[in-house]
PDB file of C-alpha atoms in Angstrom:
ATOM      1  CA  MET A 199    -205.035  37.145  96.056  1.00 83.00           C
ATOM      2  CA  ASN A 200    -205.340  39.182  99.256  1.00 90.00           C
ATOM      3  CA  SER A 201    -206.196  37.979 102.738  1.00 93.00           C
ATOM      4  CA  HIS A 202    -209.757  38.324 103.972  1.00 93.00           C
ATOM      5  CA  PRO A 203    -209.845  41.469 106.186  1.00 93.00           C
ATOM      6  CA  ARG A 204    -211.052  39.639 109.315  1.00 94.00           C
ATOM      7  CA  LEU A 205    -211.430  35.900 108.620  1.00 96.00           C
ATOM      8  CA  PRO A 206    -209.015  33.126 107.634  1.00 94.00           C
ATOM      9  CA  GLY A 207    -208.603  32.635 103.906  1.00 94.00           C
ATOM     10  CA  LEU A 208    -207.950  34.571 100.723  1.00 92.00           C
ATOM     11  CA  LEU A 209    -210.208  36.796  98.631  1.00 93.00           C
ATOM     12  CA  LEU A 210    -210.525  35.846  94.979  1.00 92.00           C
ATOM     13  CA  GLY A 211    -209.087  38.628  92.833  1.00 88.00           C
ATOM     14  CA  ASP A 212    -208.907  38.723  89.047  1.00 88.00           C
ATOM     15  CA  GLU A 213    -208.194  34.994  88.815  1.00 90.00           C
ATOM     16  CA  ILE A 214    -210.650  32.698  87.057  1.00 93.00           C
ATOM     17  CA  LEU A 215    -212.134  30.252  89.549  1.00 92.00           C
ATOM     18  CA  ARG A 216    -211.468  26.717  88.320  1.00 93.00           C
ATOM     19  CA  ASP A 217    -210.144  23.295  89.278  1.00 93.00           C
ATOM     20  CA  THR A 218    -206.481  22.721  88.401  1.00 93.00           C
ATOM     21  CA  ASP A 219    -204.460  19.622  87.561  1.00 94.00           C
ATOM     22  CA  GLU A 220    -202.051  18.417  90.239  1.00 95.00           C
ATOM     23  CA  ARG A 221    -200.681  14.987  91.114  1.00 95.00           C
ATOM     24  CA  TRP A 222    -198.818  14.174  94.329  1.00 96.00           C
ATOM     25  CA  GLU A 223    -196.273  11.376  94.247  1.00 95.00           C
ATOM     26  CA  VAL A 224    -197.553   7.843  94.886  1.00 96.00           C
ATOM     27  CA  THR A 225    -194.793   5.569  96.201  1.00 96.00           C
ATOM     28  CA  ASP A 226    -196.878   2.401  96.479  1.00 96.00           C
ATOM     29  CA  ARG A 227    -200.218   1.152  95.145  1.00 96.00           C
ATOM     30  CA  ASN A 228    -201.804  -2.043  96.442  1.00 96.00           C
ATOM     31  CA  LEU A 229    -204.672  -3.279  94.269  1.00 95.00           C
ATOM     32  CA  VAL A 230    -207.006  -4.887  96.786  1.00 95.00           C
ATOM     33  CA  TYR A 231    -209.953  -5.668  94.519  1.00 94.00           C
ATOM     34  CA  ASP A 232    -210.523  -5.522  90.774  1.00 92.00           C
ATOM     35  CA  THR A 233    -213.536  -6.126  88.523  1.00 90.00           C
ATOM     36  CA  PRO A 234    -214.583  -4.778  85.105  1.00 85.00           C
ATOM     37  CA  PHE A 235    -216.979  -2.489  87.015  1.00 85.00           C
ATOM     38  CA  VAL A 236    -214.878  -1.101  89.886  1.00 91.00           C
ATOM     39  CA  GLY A 237    -211.514  -1.625  91.536  1.00 95.00           C
ATOM     40  CA  LEU A 238    -210.120  -0.698  94.936  1.00 96.00           C
ATOM     41  CA  SER A 239    -206.520   0.295  95.627  1.00 96.00           C
ATOM     42  CA  VAL A 240    -204.668   1.569  98.692  1.00 97.00           C
ATOM     43  CA  ASP A 241    -202.154   4.262  97.704  1.00 96.00           C
ATOM     44  CA  LYS A 242    -199.255   5.617  99.718  1.00 97.00           C
ATOM     45  CA  VAL A 243    -199.068   9.333  98.910  1.00 96.00           C
ATOM     46  CA  ILE A 244    -196.290  11.859  99.634  1.00 96.00           C
ATOM     47  CA  GLY A 245    -197.640  15.299 100.602  1.00 94.00           C
ATOM     48  CA  PRO A 246    -195.922  18.659  99.972  1.00 94.00           C
ATOM     49  CA  ASP A 247    -194.465  18.498 103.493  1.00 95.00           C
ATOM     50  CA  GLY A 248    -192.683  15.248 102.631  1.00 94.00           C
ATOM     51  CA  MET A 249    -194.850  13.146 104.937  1.00 95.00           C
ATOM     52  CA  ASP A 250    -196.577  10.028 103.563  1.00 95.00           C
ATOM     53  CA  PHE A 251    -200.134   8.892 104.181  1.00 96.00           C
ATOM     54  CA  SER A 252    -202.452   6.174 102.860  1.00 96.00           C
ATOM     55  CA  ARG A 253    -205.628   6.687 100.867  1.00 96.00           C
ATOM     56  CA  ALA A 254    -208.135   4.086  99.681  1.00 96.00           C
ATOM     57  CA  VAL A 255    -209.172   4.841  96.093  1.00 96.00           C
ATOM     58  CA  LEU A 256    -212.199   3.385  94.352  1.00 94.00           C
ATOM     59  CA  GLN A 257    -211.259   3.037  90.677  1.00 93.00           C
ATOM     60  CA  HIS A 258    -214.209   3.735  88.368  1.00 93.00           C
ATOM     61  CA  HIS A 259    -214.495   4.294  84.614  1.00 93.00           C
ATOM     62  CA  GLY A 260    -216.899   7.213  84.977  1.00 94.00           C
ATOM     63  CA  ALA A 261    -220.440   7.699  83.732  1.00 96.00           C
ATOM     64  CA  VAL A 262    -222.773   9.831  81.665  1.00 97.00           C
ATOM     65  CA  GLY A 263    -226.261  11.130  82.405  1.00 97.00           C
ATOM     66  CA  ILE A 264    -228.935  12.701  80.249  1.00 98.00           C
ATOM     67  CA  VAL A 265    -231.546  15.385  80.922  1.00 98.00           C
ATOM     68  CA  VAL A 266    -234.212  14.360  78.393  1.00 98.00           C
ATOM     69  CA  LEU A 267    -236.463  17.357  77.735  1.00 97.00           C
ATOM     70  CA  ASP A 268    -239.538  17.280  75.484  1.00 97.00           C
ATOM     71  CA  GLU A 269    -241.235  20.199  73.738  1.00 96.00           C
ATOM     72  CA  GLU A 270    -243.751  20.559  76.604  1.00 96.00           C
ATOM     73  CA  ASP A 271    -240.958  21.086  79.181  1.00 96.00           C
ATOM     74  CA  ASN A 272    -241.306  17.600  80.647  1.00 97.00           C
ATOM     75  CA  VAL A 273    -238.211  15.719  81.811  1.00 98.00           C
ATOM     76  CA  LEU A 274    -237.909  11.948  81.541  1.00 98.00           C
ATOM     77  CA  VAL A 275    -236.797  10.312  84.795  1.00 97.00           C
ATOM     78  CA  LEU A 276    -236.469   6.696  85.842  1.00 97.00           C
ATOM     79  CA  ASP A 277    -237.923   5.153  88.994  1.00 95.00           C
ATOM     80  CA  GLN A 278    -235.300   2.502  89.701  1.00 94.00           C
ATOM     81  CA  TYR A 279    -234.362   0.173  92.576  1.00 93.00           C
ATOM     82  CA  ARG A 280    -230.863   0.739  93.971  1.00 94.00           C
ATOM     83  CA  HIS A 281    -229.656  -2.150  96.118  1.00 92.00           C
ATOM     84  CA  PRO A 282    -226.786  -0.408  98.017  1.00 91.00           C
ATOM     85  CA  VAL A 283    -229.139   2.199  99.520  1.00 94.00           C
ATOM     86  CA  GLY A 284    -232.264   0.035  99.723  1.00 95.00           C
ATOM     87  CA  LYS A 285    -234.482   2.512  97.890  1.00 95.00           C
ATOM     88  CA  ARG A 286    -236.229   3.190  94.633  1.00 96.00           C
ATOM     89  CA  LEU A 287    -234.676   6.417  93.382  1.00 96.00           C
ATOM     90  CA  ILE A 288    -235.834   8.986  90.871  1.00 97.00           C
ATOM     91  CA  GLU A 289    -232.899   9.334  88.487  1.00 97.00           C
ATOM     92  CA  LEU A 290    -231.913  10.614  85.090  1.00 97.00           C
ATOM     93  CA  PRO A 291    -231.118   8.042  82.420  1.00 97.00           C
ATOM     94  CA  ALA A 292    -227.433   7.292  82.929  1.00 96.00           C
ATOM     95  CA  GLY A 293    -224.765   4.698  82.346  1.00 93.00           C
ATOM     96  CA  ILE A 294    -221.125   3.751  82.792  1.00 92.00           C
ATOM     97  CA  LEU A 295    -218.332   4.551  80.351  1.00 93.00           C
ATOM     98  CA  ASP A 296    -217.574   0.847  79.996  1.00 87.00           C
ATOM     99  CA  ILE A 297    -216.548   0.752  76.321  1.00 89.00           C
ATOM    100  CA  GLU A 298    -212.883   1.698  76.002  1.00 87.00           C
ATOM    101  CA  GLY A 299    -212.330   4.785  73.855  1.00 90.00           C
ATOM    102  CA  GLU A 300    -216.033   5.575  73.428  1.00 93.00           C
ATOM    103  CA  PRO A 301    -216.627   9.366  73.533  1.00 95.00           C
ATOM    104  CA  ALA A 302    -218.906  10.504  76.330  1.00 96.00           C
ATOM    105  CA  MET A 303    -221.592  11.844  73.983  1.00 96.00           C
ATOM    106  CA  ASP A 304    -221.693   8.561  72.057  1.00 96.00           C
ATOM    107  CA  ALA A 305    -222.059   6.713  75.362  1.00 96.00           C
ATOM    108  CA  ALA A 306    -224.921   9.028  76.341  1.00 97.00           C
ATOM    109  CA  LYS A 307    -226.715   8.364  73.052  1.00 96.00           C
ATOM    110  CA  ARG A 308    -226.260   4.614  73.540  1.00 95.00           C
ATOM    111  CA  GLU A 309    -227.483   4.712  77.143  1.00 94.00           C
ATOM    112  CA  LEU A 310    -230.517   6.812  76.212  1.00 96.00           C
ATOM    113  CA  ARG A 311    -231.501   4.245  73.616  1.00 94.00           C
ATOM    114  CA  GLU A 312    -230.818   1.260  75.909  1.00 92.00           C
ATOM    115  CA  GLU A 313    -232.684   2.615  78.923  1.00 92.00           C
ATOM    116  CA  THR A 314    -235.556   4.567  77.365  1.00 94.00           C
ATOM    117  CA  ASP A 315    -236.048   3.585  73.668  1.00 93.00           C
ATOM    118  CA  ILE A 316    -235.641   7.268  72.752  1.00 95.00           C
ATOM    119  CA  GLU A 317    -233.417   9.115  70.261  1.00 96.00           C
ATOM    120  CA  ALA A 318    -232.509  12.808  70.440  1.00 97.00           C
ATOM    121  CA  ALA A 319    -231.586  15.133  67.571  1.00 97.00           C
ATOM    122  CA  THR A 320    -230.002  17.875  69.711  1.00 97.00           C
ATOM    123  CA  TRP A 321    -227.280  17.320  72.312  1.00 98.00           C
ATOM    124  CA  ARG A 322    -225.474  19.737  74.611  1.00 96.00           C
ATOM    125  CA  SER A 323    -222.926  19.119  77.356  1.00 97.00           C
ATOM    126  CA  LEU A 324    -224.410  20.472  80.572  1.00 96.00           C
ATOM    127  CA  LEU A 325    -222.136  19.521  83.508  1.00 95.00           C
ATOM    128  CA  ARG A 326    -218.890  17.721  84.297  1.00 96.00           C
ATOM    129  CA  MET A 327    -218.538  16.494  87.865  1.00 96.00           C
ATOM    130  CA  PHE A 328    -216.658  14.178  90.213  1.00 95.00           C
ATOM    131  CA  ALA A 329    -218.952  11.856  92.131  1.00 94.00           C
ATOM    132  CA  SER A 330    -216.957  11.584  95.378  1.00 93.00           C
ATOM    133  CA  PRO A 331    -213.408  12.887  94.826  1.00 94.00           C
ATOM    134  CA  GLY A 332    -212.268  12.151  98.377  1.00 93.00           C
ATOM    135  CA  CYS A 333    -212.313   8.418  97.702  1.00 94.00           C
ATOM    136  CA  SER A 334    -213.183   7.706  94.053  1.00 95.00           C
ATOM    137  CA  THR A 335    -212.005   8.429  90.506  1.00 93.00           C
ATOM    138  CA  GLU A 336    -215.620   8.342  89.290  1.00 94.00           C
ATOM    139  CA  HIS A 337    -216.458  11.311  87.071  1.00 95.00           C
ATOM    140  CA  TRP A 338    -219.653  12.250  85.268  1.00 96.00           C
ATOM    141  CA  GLU A 339    -220.662  14.246  82.228  1.00 97.00           C
ATOM    142  CA  VAL A 340    -224.336  15.163  81.922  1.00 98.00           C
ATOM    143  CA  PHE A 341    -225.927  16.101  78.607  1.00 98.00           C
ATOM    144  CA  LEU A 342    -229.128  17.914  77.686  1.00 97.00           C
ATOM    145  CA  ALA A 343    -231.018  16.007  74.980  1.00 98.00           C
ATOM    146  CA  GLU A 344    -233.869  17.521  72.952  1.00 97.00           C
ATOM    147  CA  GLY A 345    -235.617  16.931  69.641  1.00 97.00           C
ATOM    148  CA  LEU A 346    -236.910  13.532  70.739  1.00 97.00           C
ATOM    149  CA  SER A 347    -238.292  10.572  68.818  1.00 96.00           C
ATOM    150  CA  PRO A 348    -238.904   6.872  69.590  1.00 94.00           C
ATOM    151  CA  THR A 349    -236.155   4.384  68.821  1.00 91.00           C
ATOM    152  CA  PRO A 350    -237.210   2.075  65.951  1.00 89.00           C
ATOM    153  CA  HIS A 351    -238.426  -1.267  67.298  1.00 82.00           C
ATOM    154  CA  GLU A 352    -235.741  -3.253  65.485  1.00 82.00           C
ATOM    155  CA  LEU A 353    -233.030  -1.289  67.335  1.00 80.00           C
ATOM    156  CA  ARG A 354    -234.455  -1.782  70.828  1.00 79.00           C
ATOM    157  CA  GLY A 355    -232.809  -4.195  73.249  1.00 75.00           C
ATOM    158  CA  THR A 356    -233.874  -6.217  76.295  1.00 78.00           C
ATOM    159  CA  ARG A 357    -233.349  -4.808  79.794  1.00 74.00           C
ATOM    160  CA  THR A 358    -232.186  -7.028  82.647  1.00 73.00           C
ATOM    161  CA  ALA A 359    -231.708  -6.910  86.445  1.00 75.00           C
ATOM    162  CA  GLU A 360    -232.737  -3.541  87.968  1.00 75.00           C
ATOM    163  CA  GLU A 361    -233.337  -2.044  84.524  1.00 73.00           C
ATOM    164  CA  ALA A 362    -236.000  -4.653  83.758  1.00 69.00           C
ATOM    165  CA  ASP A 363    -238.063  -3.323  86.688  1.00 79.00           C
ATOM    166  CA  MET A 364    -237.650   0.442  86.259  1.00 88.00           C
ATOM    167  CA  ARG A 365    -240.473   2.799  85.314  1.00 93.00           C
ATOM    168  CA  GLN A 366    -240.158   5.738  82.930  1.00 94.00           C
ATOM    169  CA  LEU A 367    -241.881   8.914  84.142  1.00 97.00           C
ATOM    170  CA  TRP A 368    -242.377  12.229  82.346  1.00 97.00           C
ATOM    171  CA  VAL A 369    -242.352  15.012  84.931  1.00 97.00           C
ATOM    172  CA  PRO A 370    -242.785  18.781  84.389  1.00 97.00           C
ATOM    173  CA  LEU A 371    -239.424  20.480  84.905  1.00 97.00           C
ATOM    174  CA  ALA A 372    -240.981  22.873  87.442  1.00 96.00           C
ATOM    175  CA  GLU A 373    -242.254  19.931  89.528  1.00 97.00           C
ATOM    176  CA  LEU A 374    -238.869  18.227  89.323  1.00 97.00           C
ATOM    177  CA  ILE A 375    -237.161  21.381  90.606  1.00 97.00           C
ATOM    178  CA  GLU A 376    -239.591  21.519  93.533  1.00 97.00           C
ATOM    179  CA  ALA A 377    -238.972  17.840  94.309  1.00 97.00           C
ATOM    180  CA  VAL A 378    -235.230  18.536  94.417  1.00 97.00           C
ATOM    181  CA  LEU A 379    -235.582  21.607  96.658  1.00 96.00           C
ATOM    182  CA  ASP A 380    -237.967  19.729  98.975  1.00 97.00           C
ATOM    183  CA  SER A 381    -235.402  16.905  99.329  1.00 96.00           C
ATOM    184  CA  ARG A 382    -237.826  14.390  97.869  1.00 97.00           C
ATOM    185  CA  ILE A 383    -235.145  13.326  95.357  1.00 96.00           C
ATOM    186  CA  GLY A 384    -231.665  12.366  96.533  1.00 95.00           C
ATOM    187  CA  ASP A 385    -229.706  11.117  93.515  1.00 96.00           C
ATOM    188  CA  SER A 386    -226.812  13.566  93.245  1.00 96.00           C
ATOM    189  CA  MET A 387    -226.470  13.512  89.459  1.00 97.00           C
ATOM    190  CA  THR A 388    -230.183  14.209  89.052  1.00 97.00           C
ATOM    191  CA  VAL A 389    -230.181  16.974  91.674  1.00 97.00           C
ATOM    192  CA  SER A 390    -227.151  18.693  90.139  1.00 97.00           C
ATOM    193  CA  ALA A 391    -228.383  18.480  86.574  1.00 97.00           C
ATOM    194  CA  VAL A 392    -231.916  19.683  87.324  1.00 96.00           C
ATOM    195  CA  LEU A 393    -230.589  22.705  89.211  1.00 96.00           C
ATOM    196  CA  ALA A 394    -228.105  23.361  86.393  1.00 96.00           C
ATOM    197  CA  VAL A 395    -230.921  23.498  83.819  1.00 96.00           C
ATOM    198  CA  HIS A 396    -232.835  25.835  86.123  1.00 94.00           C
ATOM    199  CA  ALA A 397    -229.798  28.090  86.620  1.00 94.00           C
ATOM    200  CA  LEU A 398    -228.937  28.059  82.923  1.00 90.00           C
ATOM    201  CA  ARG A 399    -232.393  29.296  82.022  1.00 87.00           C
ATOM    202  CA  GLY A 400    -232.102  32.078  84.594  1.00 80.00           C
ATOM    203  CA  ARG A 401    -228.741  33.125  83.175  1.00 78.00           C
ATOM    204  CA  VAL A 402    -230.103  33.229  79.625  1.00 67.00           C
ATOM    205  CA  GLN A 403    -233.082  35.335  80.690  1.00 66.00           C
ATOM    206  CA  ALA A 404    -231.004  37.774  82.794  1.00 57.00           C
TER     207      ALA A 404
END
């Protein structure tokens, strides 16, 4: 890499732009709070300069999300109450990786059935993301699901808590993109995935 000719920083050369694995030494970890859903630790980390500093880390199993697209280019979203932010949010179907060893795609298929009573014949990994890497281990994988059919009634479950109150809405993809760009939708997984589908289509057509 070469320096930028007039500004701080380096110019990307022939390297492939990507995240890389790296782990700084942790000399102490204090588990402050632990539940099957999330945990909170305070880590003492040693930086490359040899100095130590503390970081609070929210431990999270990760999650999956699904862009559910029908043959008419409608996307299924959920209108769901979210207590921490005090809002009803427009979101993709999604769920936590809370079954140990379950592959992400299997979790996505399970969550799609549990939240929407829908099955999909075609699955494609769309995005892998970190939710808030400055303070959390939470990571997401979002899938594109097509070739849809209703889940048989005998395989449907009962929804509880917030899920018992959520609405399922079919929205044209074009309208969903406009809602994202107009900042009418704020859920980060939904925003990222909708724009990814939009960008992917543009790349295929180019």
